[in-house]
GROMACS .gro file of C-alpha atoms in nm:
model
  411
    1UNK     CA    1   0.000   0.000   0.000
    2UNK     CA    2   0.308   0.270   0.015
    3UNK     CA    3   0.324   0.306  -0.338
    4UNK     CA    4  -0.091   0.406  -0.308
    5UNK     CA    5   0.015   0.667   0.004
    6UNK     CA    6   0.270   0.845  -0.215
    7UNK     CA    7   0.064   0.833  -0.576
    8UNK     CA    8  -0.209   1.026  -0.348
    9UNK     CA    9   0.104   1.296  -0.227
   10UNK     CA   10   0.170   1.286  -0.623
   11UNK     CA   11  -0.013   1.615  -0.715
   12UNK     CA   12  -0.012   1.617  -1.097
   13UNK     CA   13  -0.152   1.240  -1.113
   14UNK     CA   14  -0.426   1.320  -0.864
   15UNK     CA   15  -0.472   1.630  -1.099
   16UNK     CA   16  -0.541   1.379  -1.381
   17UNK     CA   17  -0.703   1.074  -1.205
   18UNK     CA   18  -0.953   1.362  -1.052
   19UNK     CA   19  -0.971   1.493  -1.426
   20UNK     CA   20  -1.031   1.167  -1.574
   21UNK     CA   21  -1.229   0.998  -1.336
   22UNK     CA   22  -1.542   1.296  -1.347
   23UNK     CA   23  -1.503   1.334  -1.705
   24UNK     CA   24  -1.546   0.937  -1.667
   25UNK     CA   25  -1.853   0.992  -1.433
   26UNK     CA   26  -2.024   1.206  -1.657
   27UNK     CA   27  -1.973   0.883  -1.942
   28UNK     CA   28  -2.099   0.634  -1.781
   29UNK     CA   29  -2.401   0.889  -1.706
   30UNK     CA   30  -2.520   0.910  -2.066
   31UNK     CA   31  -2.361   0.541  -2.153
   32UNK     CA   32  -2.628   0.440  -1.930
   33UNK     CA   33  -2.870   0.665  -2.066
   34UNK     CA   34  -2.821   0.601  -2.445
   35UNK     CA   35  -3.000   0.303  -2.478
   36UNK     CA   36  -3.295   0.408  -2.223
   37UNK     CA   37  -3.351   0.680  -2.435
   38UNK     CA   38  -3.304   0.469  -2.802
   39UNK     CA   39  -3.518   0.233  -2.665
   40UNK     CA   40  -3.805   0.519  -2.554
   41UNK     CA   41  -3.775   0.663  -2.875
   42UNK     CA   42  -3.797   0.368  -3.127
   43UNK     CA   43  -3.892   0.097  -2.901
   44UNK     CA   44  -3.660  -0.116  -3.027
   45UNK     CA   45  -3.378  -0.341  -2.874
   46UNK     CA   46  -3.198  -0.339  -3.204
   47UNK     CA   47  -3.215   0.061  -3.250
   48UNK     CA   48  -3.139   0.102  -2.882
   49UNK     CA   49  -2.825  -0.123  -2.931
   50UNK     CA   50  -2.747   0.106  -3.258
   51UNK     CA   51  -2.715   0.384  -3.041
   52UNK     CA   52  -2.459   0.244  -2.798
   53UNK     CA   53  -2.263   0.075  -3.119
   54UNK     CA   54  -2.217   0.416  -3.254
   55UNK     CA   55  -2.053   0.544  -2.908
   56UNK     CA   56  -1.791   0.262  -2.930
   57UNK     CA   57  -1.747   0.273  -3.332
   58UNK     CA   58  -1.643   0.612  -3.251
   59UNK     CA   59  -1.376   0.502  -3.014
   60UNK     CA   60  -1.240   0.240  -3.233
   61UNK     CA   61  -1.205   0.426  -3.564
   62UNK     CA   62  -1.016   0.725  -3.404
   63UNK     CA   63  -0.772   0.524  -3.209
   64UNK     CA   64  -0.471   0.510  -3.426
   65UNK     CA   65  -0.461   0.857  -3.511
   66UNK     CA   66  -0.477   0.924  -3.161
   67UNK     CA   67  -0.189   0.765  -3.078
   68UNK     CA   68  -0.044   0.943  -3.362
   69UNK     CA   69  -0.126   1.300  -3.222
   70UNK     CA   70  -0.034   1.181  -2.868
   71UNK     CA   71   0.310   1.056  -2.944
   72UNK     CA   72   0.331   1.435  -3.156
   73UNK     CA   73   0.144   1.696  -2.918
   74UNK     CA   74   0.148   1.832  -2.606
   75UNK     CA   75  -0.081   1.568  -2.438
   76UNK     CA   76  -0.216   1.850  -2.209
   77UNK     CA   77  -0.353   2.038  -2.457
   78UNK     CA   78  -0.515   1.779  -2.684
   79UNK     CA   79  -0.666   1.651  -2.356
   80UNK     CA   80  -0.862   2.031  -2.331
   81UNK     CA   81  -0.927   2.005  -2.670
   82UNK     CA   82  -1.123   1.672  -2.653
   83UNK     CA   83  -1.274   1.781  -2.330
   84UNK     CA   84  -1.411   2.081  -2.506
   85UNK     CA   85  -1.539   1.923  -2.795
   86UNK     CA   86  -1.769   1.685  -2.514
   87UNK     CA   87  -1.927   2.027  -2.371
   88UNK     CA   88  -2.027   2.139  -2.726
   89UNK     CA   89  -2.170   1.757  -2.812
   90UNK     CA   90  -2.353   1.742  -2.452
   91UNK     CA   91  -2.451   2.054  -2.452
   92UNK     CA   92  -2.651   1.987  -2.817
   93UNK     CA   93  -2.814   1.712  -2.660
   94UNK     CA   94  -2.923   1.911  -2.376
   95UNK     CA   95  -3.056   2.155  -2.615
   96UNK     CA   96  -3.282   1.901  -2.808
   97UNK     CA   97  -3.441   1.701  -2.569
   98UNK     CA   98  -3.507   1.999  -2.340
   99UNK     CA   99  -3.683   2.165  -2.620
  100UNK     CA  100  -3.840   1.796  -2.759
  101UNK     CA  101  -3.704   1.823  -3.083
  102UNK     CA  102  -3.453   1.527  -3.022
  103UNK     CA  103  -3.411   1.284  -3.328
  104UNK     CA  104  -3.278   0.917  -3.356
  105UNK     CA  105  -3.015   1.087  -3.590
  106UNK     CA  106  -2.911   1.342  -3.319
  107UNK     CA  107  -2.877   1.063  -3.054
  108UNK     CA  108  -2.652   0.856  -3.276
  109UNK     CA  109  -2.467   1.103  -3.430
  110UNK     CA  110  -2.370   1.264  -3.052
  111UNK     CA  111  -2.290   0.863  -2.942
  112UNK     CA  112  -2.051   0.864  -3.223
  113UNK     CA  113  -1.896   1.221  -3.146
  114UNK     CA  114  -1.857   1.180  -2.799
  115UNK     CA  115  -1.674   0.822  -2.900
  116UNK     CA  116  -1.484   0.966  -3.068
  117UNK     CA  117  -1.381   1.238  -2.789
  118UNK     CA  118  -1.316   0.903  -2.568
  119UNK     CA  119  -1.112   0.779  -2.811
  120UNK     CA  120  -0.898   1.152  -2.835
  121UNK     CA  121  -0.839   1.063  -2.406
  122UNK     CA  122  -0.697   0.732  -2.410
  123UNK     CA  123  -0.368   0.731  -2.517
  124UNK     CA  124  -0.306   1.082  -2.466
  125UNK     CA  125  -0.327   0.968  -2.088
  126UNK     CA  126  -0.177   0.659  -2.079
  127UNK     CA  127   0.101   0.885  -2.225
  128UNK     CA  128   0.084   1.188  -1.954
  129UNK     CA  129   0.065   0.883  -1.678
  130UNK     CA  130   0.353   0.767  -1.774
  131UNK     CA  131   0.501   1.146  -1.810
  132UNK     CA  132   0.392   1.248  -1.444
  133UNK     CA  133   0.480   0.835  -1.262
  134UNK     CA  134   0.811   0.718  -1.189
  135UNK     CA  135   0.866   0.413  -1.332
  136UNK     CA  136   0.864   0.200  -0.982
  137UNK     CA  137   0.520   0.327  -0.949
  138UNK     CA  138   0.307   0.265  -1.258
  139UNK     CA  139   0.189  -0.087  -1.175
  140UNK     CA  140  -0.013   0.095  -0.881
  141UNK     CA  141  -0.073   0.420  -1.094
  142UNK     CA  142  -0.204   0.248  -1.367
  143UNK     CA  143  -0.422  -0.010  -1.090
  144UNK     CA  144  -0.593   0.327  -0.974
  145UNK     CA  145  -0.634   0.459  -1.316
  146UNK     CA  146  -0.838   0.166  -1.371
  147UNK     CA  147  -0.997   0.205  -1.032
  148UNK     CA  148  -1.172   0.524  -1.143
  149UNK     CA  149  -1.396   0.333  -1.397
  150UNK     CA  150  -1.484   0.176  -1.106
  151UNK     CA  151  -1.518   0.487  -0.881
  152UNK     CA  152  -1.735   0.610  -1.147
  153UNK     CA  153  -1.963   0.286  -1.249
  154UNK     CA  154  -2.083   0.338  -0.857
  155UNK     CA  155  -2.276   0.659  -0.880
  156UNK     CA  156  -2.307   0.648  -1.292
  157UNK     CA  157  -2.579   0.382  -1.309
  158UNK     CA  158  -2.824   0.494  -1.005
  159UNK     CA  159  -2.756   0.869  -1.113
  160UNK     CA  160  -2.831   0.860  -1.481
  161UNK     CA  161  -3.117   0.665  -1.382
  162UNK     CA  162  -3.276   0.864  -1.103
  163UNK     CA  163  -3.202   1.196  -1.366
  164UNK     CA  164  -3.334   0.986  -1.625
  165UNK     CA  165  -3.654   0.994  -1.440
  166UNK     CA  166  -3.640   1.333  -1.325
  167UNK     CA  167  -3.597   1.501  -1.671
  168UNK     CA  168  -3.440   1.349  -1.986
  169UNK     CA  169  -3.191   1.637  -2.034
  170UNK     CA  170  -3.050   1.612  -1.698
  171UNK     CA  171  -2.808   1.335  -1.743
  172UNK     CA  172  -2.636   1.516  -2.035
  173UNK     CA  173  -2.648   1.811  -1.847
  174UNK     CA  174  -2.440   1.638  -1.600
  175UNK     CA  175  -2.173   1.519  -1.902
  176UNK     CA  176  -2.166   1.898  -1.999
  177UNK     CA  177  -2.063   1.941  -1.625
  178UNK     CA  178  -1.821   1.711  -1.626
  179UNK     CA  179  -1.613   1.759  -1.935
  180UNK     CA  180  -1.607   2.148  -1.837
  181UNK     CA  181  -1.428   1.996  -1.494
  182UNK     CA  182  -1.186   1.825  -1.639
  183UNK     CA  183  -1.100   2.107  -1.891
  184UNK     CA  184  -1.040   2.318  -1.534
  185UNK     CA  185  -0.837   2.088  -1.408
  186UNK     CA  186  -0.625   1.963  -1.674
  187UNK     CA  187  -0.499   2.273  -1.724
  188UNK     CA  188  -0.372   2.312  -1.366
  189UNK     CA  189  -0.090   2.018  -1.450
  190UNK     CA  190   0.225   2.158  -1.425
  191UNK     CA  191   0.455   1.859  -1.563
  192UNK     CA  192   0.539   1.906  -1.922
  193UNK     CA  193   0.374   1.678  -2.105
  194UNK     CA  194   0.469   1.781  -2.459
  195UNK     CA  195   0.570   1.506  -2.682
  196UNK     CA  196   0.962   1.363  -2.670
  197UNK     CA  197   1.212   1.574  -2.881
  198UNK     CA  198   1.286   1.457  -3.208
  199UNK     CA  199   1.609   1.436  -3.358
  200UNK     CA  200   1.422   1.410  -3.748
  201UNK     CA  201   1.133   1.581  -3.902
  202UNK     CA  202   0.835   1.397  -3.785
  203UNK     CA  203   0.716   1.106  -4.079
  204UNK     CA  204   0.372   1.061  -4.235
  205UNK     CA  205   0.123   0.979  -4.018
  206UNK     CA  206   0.078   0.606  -4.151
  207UNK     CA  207   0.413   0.535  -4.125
  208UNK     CA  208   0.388   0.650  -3.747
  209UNK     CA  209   0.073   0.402  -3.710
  210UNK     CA  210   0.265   0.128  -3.913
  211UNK     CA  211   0.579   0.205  -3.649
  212UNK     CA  212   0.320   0.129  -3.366
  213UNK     CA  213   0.218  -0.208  -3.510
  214UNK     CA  214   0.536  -0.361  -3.608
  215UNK     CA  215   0.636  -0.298  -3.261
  216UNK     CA  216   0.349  -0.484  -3.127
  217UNK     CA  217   0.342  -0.760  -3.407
  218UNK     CA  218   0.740  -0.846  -3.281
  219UNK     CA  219   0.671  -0.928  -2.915
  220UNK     CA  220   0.441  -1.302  -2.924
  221UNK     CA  221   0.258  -1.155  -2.585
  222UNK     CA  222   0.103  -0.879  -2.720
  223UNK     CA  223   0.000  -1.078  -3.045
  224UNK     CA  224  -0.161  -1.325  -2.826
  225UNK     CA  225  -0.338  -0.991  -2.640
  226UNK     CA  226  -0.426  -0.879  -3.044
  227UNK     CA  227  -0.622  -1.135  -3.084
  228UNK     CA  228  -0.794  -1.246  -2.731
  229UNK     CA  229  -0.895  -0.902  -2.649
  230UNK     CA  230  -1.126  -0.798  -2.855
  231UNK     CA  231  -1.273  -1.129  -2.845
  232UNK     CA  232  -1.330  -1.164  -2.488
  233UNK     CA  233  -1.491  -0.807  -2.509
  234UNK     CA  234  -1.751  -0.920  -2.768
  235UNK     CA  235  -1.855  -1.212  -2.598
  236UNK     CA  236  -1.842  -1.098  -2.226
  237UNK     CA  237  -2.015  -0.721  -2.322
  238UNK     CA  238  -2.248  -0.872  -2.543
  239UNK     CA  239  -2.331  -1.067  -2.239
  240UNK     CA  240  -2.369  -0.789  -2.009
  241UNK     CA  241  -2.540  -0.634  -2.247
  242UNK     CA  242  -2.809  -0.846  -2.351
  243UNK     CA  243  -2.890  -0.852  -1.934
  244UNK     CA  244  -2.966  -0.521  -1.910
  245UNK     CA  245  -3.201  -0.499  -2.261
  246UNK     CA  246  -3.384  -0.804  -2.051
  247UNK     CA  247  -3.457  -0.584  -1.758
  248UNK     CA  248  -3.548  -0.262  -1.969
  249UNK     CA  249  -3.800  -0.478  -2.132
  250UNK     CA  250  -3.926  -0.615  -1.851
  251UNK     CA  251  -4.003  -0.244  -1.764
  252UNK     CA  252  -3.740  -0.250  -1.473
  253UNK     CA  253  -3.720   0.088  -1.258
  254UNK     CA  254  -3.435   0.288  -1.448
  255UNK     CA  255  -3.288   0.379  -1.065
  256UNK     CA  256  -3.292  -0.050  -1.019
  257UNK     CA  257  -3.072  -0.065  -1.313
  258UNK     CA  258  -2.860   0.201  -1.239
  259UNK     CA  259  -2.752  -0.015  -0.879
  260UNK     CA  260  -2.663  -0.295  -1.135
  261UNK     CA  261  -2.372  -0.035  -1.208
  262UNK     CA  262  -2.344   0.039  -0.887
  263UNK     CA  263  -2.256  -0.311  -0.709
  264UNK     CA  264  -1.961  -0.316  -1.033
  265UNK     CA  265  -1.859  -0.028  -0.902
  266UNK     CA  266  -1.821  -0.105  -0.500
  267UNK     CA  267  -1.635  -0.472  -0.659
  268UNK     CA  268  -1.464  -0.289  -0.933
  269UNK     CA  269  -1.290  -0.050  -0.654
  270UNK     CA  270  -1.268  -0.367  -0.411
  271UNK     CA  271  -1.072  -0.496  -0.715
  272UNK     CA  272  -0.841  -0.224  -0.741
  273UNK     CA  273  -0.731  -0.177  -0.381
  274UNK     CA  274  -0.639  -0.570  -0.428
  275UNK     CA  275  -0.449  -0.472  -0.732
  276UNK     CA  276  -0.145  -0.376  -0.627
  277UNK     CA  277  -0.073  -0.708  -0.398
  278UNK     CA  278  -0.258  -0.940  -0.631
  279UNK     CA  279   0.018  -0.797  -0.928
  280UNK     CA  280   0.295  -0.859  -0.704
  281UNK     CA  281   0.249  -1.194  -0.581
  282UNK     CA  282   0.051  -1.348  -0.868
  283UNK     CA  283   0.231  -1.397  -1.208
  284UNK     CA  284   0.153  -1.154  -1.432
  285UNK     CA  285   0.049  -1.466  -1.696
  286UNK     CA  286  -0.175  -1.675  -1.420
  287UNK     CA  287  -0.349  -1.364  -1.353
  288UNK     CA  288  -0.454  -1.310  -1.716
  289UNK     CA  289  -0.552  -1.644  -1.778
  290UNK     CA  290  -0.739  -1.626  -1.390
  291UNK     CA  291  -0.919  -1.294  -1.566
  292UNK     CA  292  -0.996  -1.492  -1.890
  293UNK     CA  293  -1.211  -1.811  -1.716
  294UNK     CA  294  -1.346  -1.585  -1.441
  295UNK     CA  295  -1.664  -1.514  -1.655
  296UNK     CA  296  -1.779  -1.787  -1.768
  297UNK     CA  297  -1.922  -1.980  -1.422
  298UNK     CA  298  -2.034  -1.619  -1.321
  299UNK     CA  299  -2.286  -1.577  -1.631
  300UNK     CA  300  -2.480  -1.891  -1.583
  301UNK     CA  301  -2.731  -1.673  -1.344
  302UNK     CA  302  -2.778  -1.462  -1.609
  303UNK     CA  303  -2.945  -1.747  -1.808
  304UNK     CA  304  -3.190  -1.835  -1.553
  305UNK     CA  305  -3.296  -1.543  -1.408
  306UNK     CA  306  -3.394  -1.192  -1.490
  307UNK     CA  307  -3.374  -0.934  -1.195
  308UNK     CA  308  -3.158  -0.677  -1.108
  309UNK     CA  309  -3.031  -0.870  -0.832
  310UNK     CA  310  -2.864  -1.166  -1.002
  311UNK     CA  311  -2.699  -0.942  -1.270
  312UNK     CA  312  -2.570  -0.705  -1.028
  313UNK     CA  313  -2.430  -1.010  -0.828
  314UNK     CA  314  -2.282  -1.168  -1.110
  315UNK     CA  315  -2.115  -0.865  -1.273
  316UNK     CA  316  -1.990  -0.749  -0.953
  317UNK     CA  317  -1.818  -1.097  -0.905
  318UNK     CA  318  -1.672  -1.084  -1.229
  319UNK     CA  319  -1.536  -0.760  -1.205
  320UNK     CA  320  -1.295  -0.813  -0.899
  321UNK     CA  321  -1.059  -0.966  -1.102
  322UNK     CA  322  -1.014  -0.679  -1.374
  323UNK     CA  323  -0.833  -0.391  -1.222
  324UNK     CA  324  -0.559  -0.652  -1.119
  325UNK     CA  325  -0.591  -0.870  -1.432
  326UNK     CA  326  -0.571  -0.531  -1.707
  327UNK     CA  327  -0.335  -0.307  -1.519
  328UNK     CA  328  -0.081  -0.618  -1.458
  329UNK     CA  329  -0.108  -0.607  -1.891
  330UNK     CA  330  -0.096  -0.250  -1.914
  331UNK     CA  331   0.183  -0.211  -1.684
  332UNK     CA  332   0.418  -0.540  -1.886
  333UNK     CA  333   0.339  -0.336  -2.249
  334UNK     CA  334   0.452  -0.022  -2.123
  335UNK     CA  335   0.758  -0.143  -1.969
  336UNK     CA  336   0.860  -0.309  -2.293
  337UNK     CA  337   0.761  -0.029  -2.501
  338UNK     CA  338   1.016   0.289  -2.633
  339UNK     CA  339   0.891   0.618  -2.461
  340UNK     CA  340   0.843   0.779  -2.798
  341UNK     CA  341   0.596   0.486  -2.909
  342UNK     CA  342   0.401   0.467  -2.583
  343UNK     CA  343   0.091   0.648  -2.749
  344UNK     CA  344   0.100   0.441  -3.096
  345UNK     CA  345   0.152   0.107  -2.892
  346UNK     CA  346  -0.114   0.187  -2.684
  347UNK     CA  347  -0.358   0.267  -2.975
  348UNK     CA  348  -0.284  -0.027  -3.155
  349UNK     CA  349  -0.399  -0.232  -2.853
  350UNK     CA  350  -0.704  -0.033  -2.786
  351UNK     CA  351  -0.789  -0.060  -3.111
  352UNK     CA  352  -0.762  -0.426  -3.160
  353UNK     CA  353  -0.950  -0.454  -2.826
  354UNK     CA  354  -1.231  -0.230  -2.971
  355UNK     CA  355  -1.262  -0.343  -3.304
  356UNK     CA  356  -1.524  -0.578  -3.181
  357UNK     CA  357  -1.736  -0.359  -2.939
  358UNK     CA  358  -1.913  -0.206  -3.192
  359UNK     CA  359  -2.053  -0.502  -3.280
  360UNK     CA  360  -2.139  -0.638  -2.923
  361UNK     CA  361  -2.505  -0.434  -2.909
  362UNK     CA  362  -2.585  -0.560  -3.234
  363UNK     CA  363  -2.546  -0.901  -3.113
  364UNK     CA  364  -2.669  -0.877  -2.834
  365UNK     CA  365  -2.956  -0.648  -2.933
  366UNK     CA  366  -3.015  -0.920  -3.243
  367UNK     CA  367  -2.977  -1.234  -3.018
  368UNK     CA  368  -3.227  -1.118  -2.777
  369UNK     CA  369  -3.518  -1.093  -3.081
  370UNK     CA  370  -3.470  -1.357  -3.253
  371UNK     CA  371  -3.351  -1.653  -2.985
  372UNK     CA  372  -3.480  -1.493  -2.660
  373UNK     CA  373  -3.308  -1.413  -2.383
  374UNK     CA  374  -3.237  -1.755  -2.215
  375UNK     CA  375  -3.055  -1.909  -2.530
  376UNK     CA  376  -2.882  -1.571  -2.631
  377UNK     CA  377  -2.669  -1.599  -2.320
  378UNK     CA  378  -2.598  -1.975  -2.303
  379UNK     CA  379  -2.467  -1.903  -2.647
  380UNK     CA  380  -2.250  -1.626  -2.515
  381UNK     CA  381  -2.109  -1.858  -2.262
  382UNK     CA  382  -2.000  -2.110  -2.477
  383UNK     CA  383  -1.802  -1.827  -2.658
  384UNK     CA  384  -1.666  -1.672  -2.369
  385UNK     CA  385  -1.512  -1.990  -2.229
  386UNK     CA  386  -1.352  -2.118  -2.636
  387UNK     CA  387  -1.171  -1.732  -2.608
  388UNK     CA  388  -1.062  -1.796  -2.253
  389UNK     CA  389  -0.886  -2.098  -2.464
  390UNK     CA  390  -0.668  -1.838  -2.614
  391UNK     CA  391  -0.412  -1.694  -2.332
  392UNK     CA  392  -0.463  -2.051  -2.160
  393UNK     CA  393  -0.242  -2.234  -2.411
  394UNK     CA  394  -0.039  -1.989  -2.527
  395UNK     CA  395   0.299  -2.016  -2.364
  396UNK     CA  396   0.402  -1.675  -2.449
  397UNK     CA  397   0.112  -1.561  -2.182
  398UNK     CA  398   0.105  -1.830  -1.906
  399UNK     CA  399   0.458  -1.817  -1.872
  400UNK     CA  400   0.479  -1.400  -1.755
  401UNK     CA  401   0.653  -1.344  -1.453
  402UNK     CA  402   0.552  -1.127  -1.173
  403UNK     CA  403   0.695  -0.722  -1.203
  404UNK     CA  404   0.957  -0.792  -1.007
  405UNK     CA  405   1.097  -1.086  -1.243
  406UNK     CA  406   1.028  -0.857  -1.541
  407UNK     CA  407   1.310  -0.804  -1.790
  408UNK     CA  408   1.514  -0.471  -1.834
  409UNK     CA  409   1.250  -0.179  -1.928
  410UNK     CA  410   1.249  -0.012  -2.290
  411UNK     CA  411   1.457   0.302  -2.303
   0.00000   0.00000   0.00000
């Protein structure tokens, strides 16, 4: 727990984690508004799973050129940027469905924007992390980034529902509220987190994404990551997914679902004050592979029953495991990765991961009209435990050491 004590003395990553975790709030506000609304408006699962799809197509198609900017720019400043560009999308949406003129159209086409704002973020603060962290200390500042998805999945639910129910504009008005926070306090960092000096004028902007990959495609771990990622994230979100379409049709009170979010949150930070001890005495590999079959036994509720009860048990269950499980990975990339290519290395490997997500309300939206709800997840399962196959028998994975046991960092 010392390295925890001294990140929270660290001013300029409290700065950010504060930053990051209300402009995360404010997400998982409308993220859990989105398809409450699509699904008022059209009164369709499909539509309302259209809606969410376009939030995470946005993140996955600007990824690369992220990484691109955030290995060129001053990360600070394209951070205000993208926080900026949220107000003006949240605030439109405030704006229409205040004065009832909101449209399917609008709703998608804000999902999409503000994806593509999320998508901006990402490596432009895995970069400024690792800018503002001593090295000994990213396993831990990198378990409480994770944490605030957490910290923020325990009032996002049960808030956008309760302001869901209060007035539909409210829980974007919240989003507007929270991207103009972290603008404020982003620009209070005083580390310089412009991008590292270059000795030769700066390539094209494909060979800089092509740089990124080859990197990635040379090291057998992170091709194993390439390809179980985005996997597990269709199969497990599609999942999740398809047990919270259940409960809106079953005309479940919005505040009800909203403590779903809430229980993931209490285990999700649970998870990450475990996260620093569970990376250093569990094997970096075992824990991935731990992460990878931890689903499966913990959907089979889901199949049976339909409450809010028995999906907020089993995603808070499942959930434990993650902070550990994905800042033990994040932590092992960046240490083998160049400075210069954090940002590219890290978009390459969010983008893999959300290639699929788009897809994962579709399918789940699709599954639950045609097959019904009860088939749609044992299906999932099935899926979920042939990808957990993946970092199982790869040696490459199971055989990761613990930090400790690591080999000599990138320079």
């Amino acid at each position: 727990m010392s390295g925890v004590r001294e990140l929270a003395h660290h001013r300029d990553f409290t700065l950010l984690w504060v930053a990051q975790t209300v402009s995360e709030l404010g997400n998982r506000v409308s993220l859990f508004v989105f398809p409450l609304l699509g699904y008022a408006l059209t009164g369709s699962t499909v539509l309302a799973g259209v809606i969410s799809a376009a939030n995470l197509l946005g993140v996955a198609v600007v990824l690369l050129p992220a990484g691109v900017l955030a290995d060129r720019v001053d990360r600070r400043r394209l951070m205000r940027l993208a926080s900026a560009a949220g107000v003006l999308l949240y605030g439109s949406l405030v704006v229409a469905v205040a004065g009832h003129a909101l449209t399917t159209a609008h709703l998608v086409g804000v999902a999409l924007g503000t994806g593509l704002v999320a998508g901006i973020l990402a490596p432009a603060e895995v970069s400024a992390v690792r800018a503002v962290v001593p090295a000994a200390l990213l396993p831990t500042a990198l378990a409480q980034t994770e944490a605030r998805q957490h910290v923020a999945s325990l009032a996002g639910g049960p808030l956008g529902g309760a302001l869901f129910t209060t007035a539909r504009w409210l829980p974007f008005a919240a989003d507007l509220l929270s991207y103009t926070a972290c603008w404020v306090l982003l620009g209070r960092l005083r580390t310089d987190l412009s991008a590292p000096a270059r000795t030769a004028p700066a390539p094209r902007a494909r060979t800089e994404i092509a740089d990124g990959a080859r990197f990635v495609l040379t090291h057998p771990f992170f091709r194993i990551m390439l390809l179980w990622s985005p996997l597990v994230n269709l199969t497990v979100n599609a999942t999740l997914f398809i047990a919270v379409l259940r409960l809106i049709q079953a005309g479940t009170n919005p505040v009800h679902i909203g403590l779903v979010e809430t229980a993931a949150g209490v285990s999700g930070i649970l998870g990450a004050l475990a996260a620093p001890r569970l990376i250093t005495t569990i094997p970096t590999g075992t824990l991935t592979v731990l992460v990878a079959w931890s689903w499966v036994p913990l959907m089979v509720p889901l199949a049976l029953f339909n409450t809010p009860l028995t999906a907020a048990l089993c995603l808070s269950a499942g959930i434990f495991l993650n902070p550990a499980g994905n800042s033990g990975i994040y932590a092992y990339r960046i240490h083998l990765t160049p400075p210069e290519l954090t940002g590219r290395v890290h978009a390459t490997m969010q983008f893999a991961a959300y290639s699929t997500m788009p897809l994962f309300p579709l399918i789940a939206g699709g599954l639950l009209a045609v097959v019904g709800g009860p088939t749609a997840v044992t299906t999932l399962i099935a899926a979920t435990a042939a990808v957990a196959l993946i970092p199982t028998l790869s040696h490459h994975v199971r055989t990761v050491p613990r930090p400790t046991q690591w080999p000599p960092p990138a320079v």
